[in-house]
XYZ file of C-alpha atoms in Angstrom:
665
model
C -22.648 -1.595 -42.340
C -21.550 -5.159 -42.968
C -23.826 -8.059 -42.089
C -22.699 -9.998 -39.029
C -22.785 -13.177 -41.162
C -19.834 -11.840 -43.096
C -17.606 -11.654 -40.034
C -16.653 -15.317 -39.958
C -13.427 -15.976 -41.855
C -13.973 -18.225 -44.879
C -11.961 -20.989 -43.236
C -14.037 -20.748 -40.079
C -17.361 -20.763 -41.941
C -16.334 -23.870 -43.801
C -15.056 -25.821 -40.801
C -14.921 -24.327 -37.329
C -14.389 -26.881 -34.557
C -15.612 -24.427 -31.933
C -18.957 -24.063 -33.700
C -19.439 -27.568 -35.083
C -20.074 -29.121 -31.674
C -23.208 -27.817 -30.000
C -21.928 -28.750 -26.550
C -19.055 -26.276 -26.933
C -20.826 -23.443 -28.709
C -21.590 -20.095 -27.180
C -24.275 -20.395 -24.510
C -25.726 -17.052 -25.560
C -26.273 -18.164 -29.124
C -29.062 -20.649 -28.417
C -31.484 -18.801 -30.667
C -29.136 -19.217 -33.616
C -28.936 -22.994 -33.424
C -30.822 -25.134 -35.906
C -33.784 -27.088 -34.611
C -33.166 -30.803 -34.553
C -35.955 -32.925 -36.064
C -35.335 -35.966 -33.873
C -37.788 -35.887 -30.976
C -35.901 -38.468 -28.934
C -32.730 -36.404 -29.014
C -34.722 -33.336 -28.027
C -36.187 -35.116 -25.020
C -32.769 -36.324 -23.878
C -31.345 -32.845 -24.301
C -34.056 -31.294 -22.167
C -33.504 -33.928 -19.513
C -29.782 -33.228 -19.364
C -30.369 -29.496 -19.294
C -32.719 -29.948 -16.337
C -30.050 -31.878 -14.429
C -27.465 -29.227 -15.270
C -29.781 -26.455 -14.149
C -30.496 -28.174 -10.845
C -26.807 -28.782 -10.081
C -25.765 -25.272 -11.087
C -28.543 -23.692 -9.037
C -27.497 -25.517 -5.882
C -23.762 -25.076 -6.431
C -23.628 -21.381 -7.137
C -26.611 -19.709 -5.473
C -25.830 -17.089 -8.108
C -27.557 -13.710 -8.087
C -26.770 -13.075 -11.752
C -29.512 -11.952 -14.092
C -28.469 -14.710 -16.515
C -29.508 -18.349 -16.220
C -26.908 -20.845 -15.098
C -28.279 -23.586 -17.335
C -25.584 -22.810 -19.857
C -22.844 -22.900 -17.248
C -22.832 -26.685 -17.057
C -21.460 -29.583 -19.066
C -22.800 -33.118 -18.796
C -20.103 -35.772 -18.548
C -20.445 -39.277 -19.949
C -21.355 -40.630 -16.523
C -24.338 -38.287 -16.336
C -22.872 -35.923 -13.741
C -22.687 -32.190 -14.276
C -19.606 -29.989 -14.090
C -19.513 -26.206 -14.306
C -18.225 -24.493 -17.430
C -18.075 -20.718 -17.392
C -19.791 -18.505 -19.931
C -16.405 -16.864 -20.408
C -14.736 -20.033 -21.626
C -17.607 -20.861 -23.949
C -17.653 -17.313 -25.270
C -14.004 -17.625 -26.234
C -12.283 -15.522 -23.587
C -10.073 -16.418 -20.675
C -11.520 -18.416 -17.819
C -12.673 -15.485 -15.705
C -14.576 -17.643 -13.236
C -13.181 -18.544 -9.838
C -14.451 -22.046 -10.545
C -11.081 -22.782 -12.158
C -9.443 -22.259 -8.774
C -11.261 -25.281 -7.426
C -9.830 -27.339 -10.261
C -6.332 -26.078 -9.492
C -6.682 -26.749 -5.777
C -8.136 -30.221 -6.140
C -10.996 -29.272 -3.813
C -13.717 -29.285 -6.463
C -16.181 -31.302 -4.356
C -15.310 -29.925 -0.927
C -17.986 -28.370 1.247
C -17.623 -24.598 1.181
C -16.523 -22.764 4.313
C -19.306 -21.060 6.238
C -18.433 -17.395 5.854
C -20.224 -14.826 7.990
C -20.851 -11.203 7.104
C -18.221 -9.916 9.512
C -15.486 -11.919 7.770
C -16.672 -10.989 4.296
C -17.021 -7.282 5.111
C -13.436 -7.204 6.375
C -12.162 -8.496 3.020
C -13.118 -5.315 1.176
C -10.027 -3.190 0.675
C -9.408 0.344 1.885
C -7.050 1.804 -0.728
C -7.182 -0.464 -3.778
C -9.477 0.351 -6.665
C -12.644 -1.715 -6.921
C -16.256 -1.041 -7.942
C -18.926 -0.438 -5.366
C -20.286 -3.907 -6.094
C -20.297 -6.769 -8.601
C -17.641 -8.205 -10.915
C -14.572 -6.497 -12.420
C -11.718 -7.825 -14.533
C -9.302 -6.347 -17.127
C -8.065 -2.738 -16.967
C -8.975 -0.863 -20.165
C -7.722 2.271 -21.894
C -6.066 4.082 -18.956
C -5.013 7.644 -19.768
C -4.340 11.136 -18.395
C -6.475 13.940 -19.822
C -6.982 17.581 -18.815
C -5.784 17.057 -15.249
C -7.568 13.743 -14.625
C -6.418 10.140 -14.622
C -9.043 7.969 -16.299
C -9.483 4.304 -15.589
C -11.835 2.062 -17.565
C -12.406 -1.577 -16.712
C -14.349 -4.715 -17.603
C -17.457 -4.699 -15.431
C -20.603 -6.744 -14.880
C -23.233 -4.341 -13.518
C -25.614 -7.177 -12.673
C -23.704 -9.741 -10.599
C -20.484 -10.685 -8.813
C -19.570 -13.201 -11.544
C -18.305 -12.793 -15.098
C -20.942 -11.874 -17.701
C -22.856 -8.928 -19.234
C -19.541 -7.124 -19.696
C -19.534 -3.343 -20.159
C -16.963 -0.612 -19.491
C -16.853 0.874 -16.016
C -15.207 4.287 -15.652
C -13.580 6.231 -12.811
C -11.400 9.343 -12.501
C -8.710 10.476 -10.088
C -6.291 13.321 -9.573
C -3.584 11.082 -8.124
C -4.243 7.419 -9.124
C -5.264 6.681 -5.519
C -8.421 8.664 -4.671
C -11.155 7.835 -7.189
C -14.690 8.847 -8.096
C -16.840 6.385 -9.996
C -18.459 7.789 -13.152
C -21.396 6.495 -15.213
C -20.678 3.519 -17.461
C -18.555 4.539 -20.437
C -19.772 1.971 -22.971
C -22.465 -0.688 -22.853
C -23.327 -3.641 -25.080
C -25.936 -1.966 -27.272
C -24.856 -2.803 -30.851
C -24.813 -6.074 -32.790
C -21.012 -5.914 -32.974
C -20.647 -5.860 -29.158
C -23.945 -7.475 -28.157
C -22.192 -10.186 -26.157
C -19.724 -7.874 -24.479
C -17.714 -4.667 -24.681
C -14.361 -6.285 -24.100
C -10.810 -5.110 -23.568
C -9.327 -2.137 -25.427
C -6.714 0.616 -25.417
C -6.523 4.378 -25.876
C -4.308 6.318 -28.275
C -3.639 10.058 -28.313
C -3.418 11.552 -31.819
C -1.124 14.445 -32.739
C -3.946 16.998 -32.339
C -4.647 15.841 -28.784
C -7.789 13.900 -29.643
C -8.368 10.380 -28.364
C -9.360 7.166 -30.091
C -10.313 3.988 -28.296
C -10.062 0.593 -29.966
C -11.838 -2.260 -28.214
C -12.892 -5.850 -28.839
C -16.584 -6.520 -29.222
C -18.194 -9.935 -29.024
C -20.892 -9.871 -31.687
C -24.417 -11.223 -31.524
C -22.894 -14.440 -32.881
C -19.891 -14.363 -30.517
C -17.356 -13.390 -33.164
C -14.528 -11.235 -31.807
C -14.191 -7.994 -33.776
C -12.367 -4.693 -33.223
C -14.337 -1.481 -32.859
C -13.593 2.237 -32.726
C -14.956 4.728 -30.209
C -14.086 8.306 -29.299
C -15.172 10.975 -26.793
C -18.304 12.909 -27.661
C -16.884 16.129 -26.225
C -13.133 16.702 -26.015
C -13.793 19.799 -23.908
C -15.168 17.584 -21.136
C -12.243 16.671 -18.847
C -14.285 13.788 -17.413
C -14.927 12.237 -20.853
C -18.372 11.190 -19.691
C -19.845 10.286 -23.075
C -18.365 8.035 -25.747
C -19.475 7.596 -29.354
C -19.122 4.346 -31.248
C -18.044 4.736 -34.877
C -20.944 4.160 -37.282
C -18.763 1.964 -39.495
C -17.902 -0.576 -36.798
C -16.456 -3.141 -36.805
C -13.204 -1.820 -38.225
C -11.441 -5.200 -38.079
C -12.704 -8.775 -38.278
C -10.774 -12.035 -37.819
C -8.518 -12.549 -40.837
C -8.436 -15.833 -42.770
C -6.898 -18.611 -40.712
C -7.872 -17.054 -37.365
C -10.836 -18.577 -35.555
C -13.684 -16.205 -34.645
C -13.032 -16.500 -30.915
C -9.256 -15.966 -31.127
C -8.939 -12.286 -32.067
C -8.940 -9.780 -29.240
C -7.464 -6.964 -27.136
C -5.958 -4.297 -29.454
C -3.008 -2.336 -28.070
C -2.308 1.356 -27.880
C -1.108 2.448 -31.321
C 2.400 3.719 -32.032
C 3.825 5.734 -34.911
C 5.980 4.070 -37.553
C 8.868 5.751 -39.346
C 6.571 6.015 -42.385
C 4.118 8.120 -40.397
C 1.440 5.439 -40.050
C -0.129 4.179 -36.858
C 0.517 0.559 -35.901
C -1.300 -1.777 -33.502
C -0.985 -5.403 -32.508
C -3.719 -7.868 -31.537
C -3.405 -11.185 -29.707
C -4.368 -14.510 -31.275
C -3.176 -18.065 -31.843
C -2.739 -20.595 -34.619
C -3.221 -24.064 -33.190
C -1.021 -23.953 -30.047
C 1.233 -21.114 -31.208
C 0.568 -17.781 -29.514
C 0.862 -14.903 -31.971
C 0.588 -11.137 -32.156
C -0.931 -9.830 -35.404
C 0.154 -6.424 -36.748
C -1.947 -3.789 -38.541
C -1.123 -0.349 -39.937
C -3.629 2.495 -40.291
C -3.757 6.205 -41.018
C -7.281 6.936 -39.755
C -8.163 4.037 -37.372
C -11.051 3.152 -39.699
C -9.260 1.239 -42.453
C -6.329 -1.092 -41.846
C -3.577 -2.934 -43.656
C -2.566 -6.273 -42.166
C 1.186 -6.903 -42.285
C 2.337 -10.236 -43.663
C 4.682 -10.588 -40.705
C 3.819 -11.148 -37.051
C 5.156 -8.971 -34.273
C 6.110 -12.214 -32.539
C 5.063 -15.825 -32.053
C 5.987 -18.548 -29.577
C 4.998 -22.192 -30.114
C 3.088 -24.125 -27.445
C 1.989 -21.062 -25.503
C -1.677 -21.023 -26.548
C -3.877 -17.973 -26.939
C -2.277 -14.584 -26.248
C -4.597 -12.113 -24.540
C -4.086 -8.493 -23.591
C -0.826 -8.117 -25.540
C 1.159 -5.022 -24.579
C 4.051 -3.464 -26.504
C 6.078 -0.471 -25.377
C 9.593 1.028 -25.281
C 11.872 1.321 -22.251
C 15.015 3.413 -21.910
C 18.346 1.597 -21.568
C 19.951 4.568 -19.816
C 17.288 6.681 -18.090
C 14.981 5.769 -15.212
C 11.856 7.261 -16.748
C 8.933 6.253 -18.925
C 8.714 6.669 -22.687
C 5.849 7.472 -25.015
C 4.743 4.379 -26.926
C 6.056 5.735 -30.256
C 9.616 6.365 -29.048
C 12.346 4.317 -30.754
C 16.116 4.548 -31.167
C 19.495 3.077 -30.203
C 18.999 3.711 -26.468
C 15.650 1.933 -26.419
C 14.592 -1.664 -25.880
C 11.048 -2.914 -26.406
C 8.849 -5.029 -24.155
C 6.390 -7.604 -25.430
C 3.935 -8.785 -22.793
C 1.183 -11.327 -23.285
C -1.402 -12.729 -20.891
C -1.551 -16.485 -21.305
C -5.104 -17.750 -21.665
C -4.069 -21.268 -20.650
C -2.301 -20.381 -17.397
C -3.637 -16.907 -16.481
C -0.080 -15.630 -16.115
C 1.369 -12.412 -17.561
C 4.748 -13.034 -19.206
C 7.088 -10.471 -20.713
C 10.412 -10.378 -22.519
C 12.909 -7.664 -23.427
C 14.004 -7.399 -27.035
C 14.595 -5.452 -30.229
C 11.871 -4.040 -32.462
C 12.285 -3.658 -36.225
C 10.152 -0.818 -37.511
C 10.665 -1.690 -41.184
C 8.661 -4.906 -41.059
C 6.898 -4.717 -37.678
C 8.718 -7.602 -36.017
C 10.369 -8.066 -32.635
C 12.923 -10.585 -31.359
C 13.819 -11.350 -27.722
C 17.285 -10.632 -26.363
C 17.335 -14.095 -24.815
C 15.240 -16.765 -26.591
C 15.556 -19.081 -23.595
C 13.226 -16.774 -21.660
C 10.890 -15.902 -24.522
C 7.316 -14.763 -23.891
C 5.084 -17.403 -22.356
C 7.528 -20.272 -21.855
C 7.988 -21.671 -18.366
C 11.325 -19.920 -17.781
C 10.197 -16.491 -19.011
C 9.934 -13.400 -16.849
C 6.710 -12.310 -15.192
C 5.429 -8.969 -14.044
C 4.243 -10.690 -10.900
C 4.702 -14.204 -9.505
C 1.376 -14.221 -7.682
C -2.177 -13.256 -8.600
C -1.849 -10.709 -11.414
C -3.366 -10.877 -14.901
C -4.601 -9.037 -18.023
C -2.332 -6.094 -17.256
C -2.032 -2.936 -19.305
C 0.424 -0.019 -19.287
C 0.005 3.569 -20.397
C 2.372 6.499 -20.768
C 1.612 9.196 -18.191
C 2.616 12.381 -19.983
C 1.772 14.318 -16.828
C 4.803 12.952 -14.950
C 6.863 11.319 -17.696
C 6.378 7.751 -16.472
C 4.894 4.475 -17.664
C 2.183 3.133 -15.381
C 1.194 -0.522 -15.082
C -2.290 -1.663 -14.090
C -3.076 -5.306 -13.276
C -6.292 -7.173 -12.552
C -6.156 -9.025 -9.219
C -8.763 -11.768 -9.213
C -10.112 -13.674 -6.253
C -8.686 -16.881 -4.795
C -11.831 -17.870 -2.935
C -14.958 -19.621 -4.198
C -17.455 -18.039 -6.540
C -20.233 -18.669 -4.027
C -18.333 -16.582 -1.457
C -18.064 -13.741 -3.976
C -21.794 -13.901 -4.645
C -22.416 -13.816 -0.896
C -20.251 -10.721 -0.378
C -21.570 -9.058 -3.552
C -18.292 -8.218 -5.313
C -15.298 -9.810 -6.967
C -11.812 -8.634 -7.941
C -9.513 -5.667 -7.380
C -6.951 -3.677 -9.299
C -3.413 -3.678 -7.964
C -1.881 -0.407 -6.829
C -0.671 1.234 -10.080
C 3.061 0.703 -10.580
C 5.759 2.574 -12.411
C 7.685 0.297 -14.747
C 11.189 0.846 -16.130
C 14.092 -1.248 -17.355
C 16.494 -2.228 -14.583
C 19.493 -0.204 -15.750
C 21.755 -2.060 -13.294
C 21.097 -5.529 -14.699
C 19.680 -4.692 -18.142
C 17.843 -8.008 -17.999
C 14.589 -7.330 -16.191
C 11.998 -4.671 -15.446
C 11.617 -2.868 -12.134
C 8.132 -2.117 -10.806
C 7.265 0.115 -7.877
C 4.026 1.475 -6.396
C 3.285 4.981 -7.672
C 4.645 7.640 -5.356
C 1.146 8.949 -4.650
C 0.346 5.949 -2.439
C 2.601 7.517 0.191
C -0.084 10.178 0.703
C -2.061 7.541 2.608
C 0.670 6.983 5.200
C -0.383 7.872 8.732
C 1.570 7.082 11.906
C 4.882 5.275 11.497
C 7.295 3.309 13.623
C 10.960 2.576 12.944
C 12.651 -0.615 14.104
C 16.223 -1.934 14.166
C 16.571 -5.507 15.352
C 19.010 -8.383 15.406
C 17.220 -11.710 15.257
C 18.940 -15.020 15.797
C 18.154 -18.381 14.196
C 14.651 -19.629 14.981
C 13.457 -16.248 16.291
C 9.931 -14.823 16.129
C 9.175 -11.253 17.247
C 5.788 -9.564 17.507
C 5.972 -6.058 15.999
C 3.659 -3.796 17.945
C 2.013 -1.493 15.397
C -1.582 -1.901 16.512
C -4.031 -3.297 14.001
C -2.118 -4.607 11.015
C -4.807 -4.751 8.323
C -3.630 -1.630 6.433
C 0.155 -1.288 6.345
C 3.066 -0.102 4.232
C 6.333 -1.805 5.251
C 9.802 -0.970 3.925
C 12.650 -3.126 5.185
C 16.353 -3.889 4.762
C 18.001 -7.131 5.855
C 21.617 -8.135 6.316
C 22.888 -11.614 7.053
C 25.581 -11.710 9.695
C 29.015 -11.856 7.998
C 30.169 -14.730 10.194
C 27.145 -16.756 9.120
C 27.857 -16.062 5.452
C 31.548 -16.889 5.754
C 30.754 -20.124 7.534
C 28.420 -21.330 4.771
C 30.566 -20.155 1.875
C 33.752 -21.568 3.379
C 32.297 -24.963 4.212
C 32.706 -27.283 1.237
C 30.389 -29.803 2.871
C 27.551 -27.290 3.295
C 24.339 -28.333 1.579
C 23.910 -27.102 -1.989
C 20.304 -25.933 -2.382
C 20.094 -23.243 -5.051
C 19.599 -25.566 -8.028
C 16.799 -27.517 -6.329
C 15.007 -24.781 -4.395
C 11.826 -23.095 -5.566
C 9.333 -21.072 -3.564
C 6.420 -23.074 -4.938
C 7.831 -26.512 -4.114
C 9.813 -25.716 -0.998
C 7.086 -26.391 1.529
C 6.746 -22.759 2.585
C 8.267 -20.635 5.297
C 8.450 -23.375 7.919
C 11.076 -25.365 5.987
C 14.403 -24.232 7.383
C 17.716 -23.805 5.603
C 21.104 -22.497 6.618
C 20.387 -18.929 5.435
C 16.625 -18.656 5.461
C 13.754 -18.124 5.337
C 13.434 -14.750 7.080
C 10.999 -11.882 6.719
C 7.550 -10.840 7.976
C 4.346 -12.662 8.755
C 1.503 -10.309 7.860
C -2.194 -10.675 8.660
C -1.173 -13.038 11.438
C -3.249 -14.141 14.393
C -1.518 -13.936 17.762
C -1.583 -17.740 17.925
C -0.027 -17.862 14.411
C -2.814 -20.249 13.415
C -3.358 -17.873 10.501
C -0.508 -15.952 8.906
C 0.939 -14.961 5.520
C 4.767 -14.922 5.550
C 6.659 -12.781 3.008
C 10.329 -13.705 3.040
C 13.765 -14.152 1.532
C 15.474 -17.497 1.222
C 19.210 -17.508 0.427
C 20.717 -20.719 -0.909
C 24.192 -21.862 -1.868
C 24.770 -23.010 -5.438
C 27.139 -25.582 -6.909
C 29.439 -22.741 -7.891
C 29.588 -21.745 -4.185
C 27.725 -18.539 -5.004
C 24.571 -17.452 -3.211
C 21.203 -17.263 -4.930
C 18.326 -15.331 -3.377
C 14.627 -16.175 -3.592
C 11.687 -13.942 -2.722
C 8.502 -15.740 -1.662
C 5.011 -15.339 -0.212
C 3.474 -18.296 1.610
C -0.335 -18.209 1.785
C -0.691 -21.872 2.768
C -1.626 -20.926 6.344
C -3.377 -17.647 5.524
C -6.878 -18.901 6.318
C -8.804 -21.676 8.021
C -11.247 -21.601 5.107
C -11.171 -24.692 2.913
C -12.685 -23.088 -0.205
C -9.649 -20.860 -0.750
C -6.629 -21.558 -2.947
C -3.509 -21.028 -0.795
C -0.303 -21.440 -2.813
C 3.294 -20.530 -2.100
C 4.338 -17.907 -4.671
C 7.722 -16.524 -5.663
C 10.873 -16.625 -7.728
C 14.564 -15.897 -7.608
C 15.532 -12.230 -7.411
C 18.774 -10.645 -8.652
C 20.952 -9.254 -5.845
C 24.019 -7.347 -7.000
C 27.323 -7.066 -5.162
C 27.099 -4.643 -2.259
C 23.289 -4.581 -2.177
C 21.346 -5.251 0.997
C 18.229 -7.396 0.792
C 15.205 -5.104 0.591
C 11.477 -5.599 0.500
C 8.343 -3.504 0.537
C 4.936 -4.886 1.496
C 1.534 -3.242 1.033
C -1.135 -4.886 3.184
C -4.756 -3.964 2.522
C -7.158 -6.455 4.072
C -7.488 -9.322 1.546
C -4.569 -8.310 -0.676
C -0.824 -8.418 0.019
C 1.542 -6.872 -2.548
C 5.252 -7.582 -2.063
C 8.202 -6.020 -3.909
C 11.655 -7.590 -3.638
C 14.927 -5.740 -4.337
C 13.308 -2.495 -5.390
C 10.701 -4.260 -7.516
C 12.832 -6.714 -9.487
C 10.528 -9.483 -8.280
C 6.905 -8.781 -7.334
C 4.298 -11.016 -5.720
C 0.594 -10.274 -5.253
C -1.526 -12.532 -3.054
C -5.193 -12.673 -2.122
C -5.718 -13.941 1.424
C -8.903 -14.514 3.421
C -8.248 -14.920 7.140
C -11.108 -15.925 9.390
C -9.486 -14.992 12.726
C -6.677 -12.547 11.896
C -9.093 -9.763 10.999
C -9.920 -6.335 12.402
C -7.948 -5.759 15.630
C -6.771 -9.384 15.672
C -4.560 -8.863 12.603
C -0.936 -8.756 13.811
C 2.556 -8.335 12.344
C 5.547 -10.555 13.177
C 9.218 -10.564 12.196
C 10.733 -14.028 11.891
C 14.022 -15.742 11.142
C 13.683 -19.456 10.448
C 17.283 -19.867 9.285
C 19.225 -22.641 10.986
C 22.611 -20.918 11.138
C 22.190 -17.238 10.264
C 21.673 -14.200 12.448
C 19.775 -11.424 10.644
C 19.815 -7.655 11.169
C 16.527 -6.033 10.153
C 15.943 -2.299 9.780
C 12.410 -1.324 8.802
C 9.644 1.257 8.889
C 5.963 0.444 9.277
C 3.212 2.912 8.390
C -0.459 2.611 9.154
C -2.369 3.395 5.947
C -5.440 5.554 5.541
C -8.412 4.682 3.361
C -8.536 6.118 -0.168
C -12.284 6.824 0.252
C -13.352 5.893 -3.276
C -16.650 7.683 -3.898
C -19.752 6.937 -5.933
C -20.546 9.337 -8.734
C -21.955 12.760 -7.944
C -21.100 16.244 -9.135
C -20.164 17.165 -5.560
C -17.777 14.200 -5.314
C -16.060 15.293 -8.516
C -15.791 18.883 -7.271
C -14.379 17.717 -3.947
C -11.756 15.566 -5.643
C -10.780 18.367 -8.018
C -9.961 20.559 -5.015
C -7.441 18.069 -3.589
């Protein structure tokens, strides 16, 4: 087994800016630092550390087993600011502390949450651990009748740290049983974390799992693991390869910029190929490796893809989509009727971007169909325009579909998460296919199995005039599935389109900068206010906004406005959304899944998706209501929709009886 000293690339050992400055080095590597002979400097350092410890202790009230001393930086003015272990360890900012920076409320006094409010926030049918922190989805697969889901998990606290692999199984992607931890940080090559990875099925039906380990010196390396017993449908025990690590950062790649291997695919030469995210300076890149046995690798001279000024690429995903069929494809499929998707999670922005393009098997490269919307640039496509990150797909050979998982982080304060004892969800798994009608975007939709949770339903057909607000009586509105169609009155459309003096808005409008659902235009906004209090003092509108362009054509936007979702002041409450393609003859359609503190919205059959985390303080339990609204100035809207109450998924802790019960469903 190689010494861990050998894992630093030559260039990094000679001059590594991340390691040369002690204030930016890994907080878990204190024992590896050289002692400084200058007593005065030592005394100053201890004094600053004491200040940092005191500030961090008061600010977080953290129940983590790790000290928060290392979670603070001392600024030149002597004040302390929080810096997450994740950032220092060289992975994405997984701490909710960044939300305070984004909101500008860094020094605000936190809202006084009570247990009733916090208990209500826990979801009923979204996957989440029984307690503590969760982030990236890992290695999802279907095996011997069971869907397996692995995930980044901190078993010790509701904040990022001590990362291991959680594990759960399901028969239908909705009802889950938690299993014992799949892999823990028990080797030098993953001592600082068992990080994100992917599963690959070999031709003989066996499974290999490649994952990133953070070594005892916080170098990111790739490791191999496999099931101990392939006859066990639950895959309870995993074995780490004795020759790990199988890949180390190549020359020119810094030791903290080499992570998240993909599912492997077969090349025309019969080799397996993977890609791994990285960066060179500010250029995001995807490295490519070929292998025949997953133990030894050949690095290709070419990159799968690179985009300047996008920063570190995390959780890269690469997979084929059919140009003609509405079904999923195995990762190794290629041919003239296939396009390929490159997705990368942007470390700098915590946004998942994707692009559609052409893959060249001969040299392992990929080019986008439209370079103006390349991966990671501001105009590029997103899986989701809300809270959705570190996503991963897998091919479900059971039903011939590609399934997308996405980590849904919190938008509240870290102290609130510590108080409630958990943090983060997974979105409802989605099918993902190429939009065969446009050919220019993906379509995502909740897996069909979520319909099994539908209980009582009500159907509504309404005409709502400009400025209208209608309470929709469905009882408690904390767990809902809503499917709706909207039509704008033809006279209203003709009036706007035929009036040359009518305001042109399409080029200037954006959901994020529009001011939210209260700002009225000729043809919008209109939609639903979910998780609304009867006084409307708290509400989360999900809506369409139709605007006229300079070419006199209409452009449609799909938005979610969380700005009035909560009275709490330690919550980030943005307006999310984007434009959505609407083809000739199509009605405007939306679907909304409401599950306590998460709202998932799908516009035009899933062409545009928005996930929001919301934390009402009044619109909870029986006080959560549903409203239909039309804030358009000139348009009358016809709305036809169904609303279902949703059952709980009853996710169970591990026991043999729980597994047996689930296997009988």
